[in-house]
CSV table of C-alpha atoms in Angstrom, one decimal:
chain,number,residue,atom,x,y,z
P,109,MET,CA,0.1,-0.1,-0.1
P,110,ALA,CA,1.2,3.5,-1.0
P,111,ALA,CA,2.1,5.9,1.7
P,112,LYS,CA,-0.6,8.7,2.3
P,113,ARG,CA,0.4,12.0,0.8
P,114,THR,CA,0.1,15.1,2.7
P,115,THR,CA,0.0,18.6,1.2
P,116,THR,CA,1.4,21.7,2.9
P,117,ARG,CA,-0.5,24.8,2.9
P,118,ARG,CA,1.2,27.9,1.5
P,119,PRO,CA,1.1,30.7,3.9
P,120,ALA,CA,-1.1,33.5,2.6
P,121,LYS,CA,0.3,36.8,1.2
P,122,PRO,CA,-0.1,39.7,3.6
P,123,PRO,CA,-2.3,42.3,1.9
P,124,ALA,CA,-0.4,45.2,0.2
P,125,PRO,CA,-0.3,48.5,1.9
P,126,ALA,CA,-2.7,51.3,0.8
P,127,HIS,CA,-1.2,53.9,-1.1
P,128,CYS,CA,-1.3,57.6,0.1
P,129,PRO,CA,-4.6,59.0,-1.2
P,130,ASP,CA,-2.8,62.7,-1.6
P,131,CYS,CA,-0.1,61.6,-3.5
P,132,LYS,CA,-1.2,58.3,-5.0
P,133,GLY,CA,1.8,56.4,-3.8
P,134,ALA,CA,4.5,58.6,-5.4
P,135,GLY,CA,5.7,60.3,-2.5
P,136,GLU,CA,5.9,63.6,-4.2
P,137,THR,CA,3.3,66.3,-4.9
P,138,THR,CA,3.1,69.3,-7.2
P,139,GLU,CA,3.2,72.9,-5.9
P,140,THR,CA,2.7,76.1,-7.9
P,141,VAL,CA,5.7,78.4,-7.4
P,142,ARG,CA,4.6,81.8,-5.9
P,143,ILE,CA,6.5,85.2,-6.4
P,144,GLY,CA,6.3,88.2,-4.1
P,145,ALA,CA,6.3,88.6,-0.4
P,146,ARG,CA,2.9,90.0,0.1
P,147,LYS,CA,0.7,89.0,-2.8
P,148,GLY,CA,2.3,85.7,-3.6
P,149,ARG,CA,1.5,85.8,-7.4
P,150,GLU,CA,1.2,82.5,-8.8
P,151,THR,CA,3.4,81.6,-12.0
P,152,ASP,CA,3.1,79.0,-14.5
P,153,HIS,CA,6.1,77.0,-13.0
P,154,ARG,CA,5.7,73.9,-10.8
P,155,GLN,CA,7.9,72.2,-8.4
P,156,ASN,CA,7.9,68.9,-7.0
P,157,VAL,CA,7.8,68.7,-3.0
P,158,LEU,CA,7.6,65.9,-0.4
P,159,CYS,CA,4.1,64.5,0.6
P,160,LEU,CA,3.5,65.7,3.9
P,161,SER,CA,0.9,63.4,4.4
P,162,CYS,CA,3.0,60.3,4.2
P,163,LEU,CA,6.4,61.9,4.5
P,164,GLY,CA,7.5,60.6,1.1
P,165,SER,CA,7.1,57.0,1.8
P,166,GLY,CA,4.0,56.8,-0.6
P,167,LEU,CA,2.0,54.6,2.0
P,168,ALA,CA,-1.1,55.5,4.0
P,169,THR,CA,-0.9,56.1,7.7
């Protein structure tokens, strides 16, 4: 008589962490450049800044 086979169950993968809703997982957001101390006029230029919600990790807290 053949030996009884046993199967081993693979452990389930942990769920992937959720992405930050503000930067959509990139870790950076885009801000408009402002010129002038008092009026703060907006220009057409953009700059990348670190996402303050996730501190650049891209993961929701």
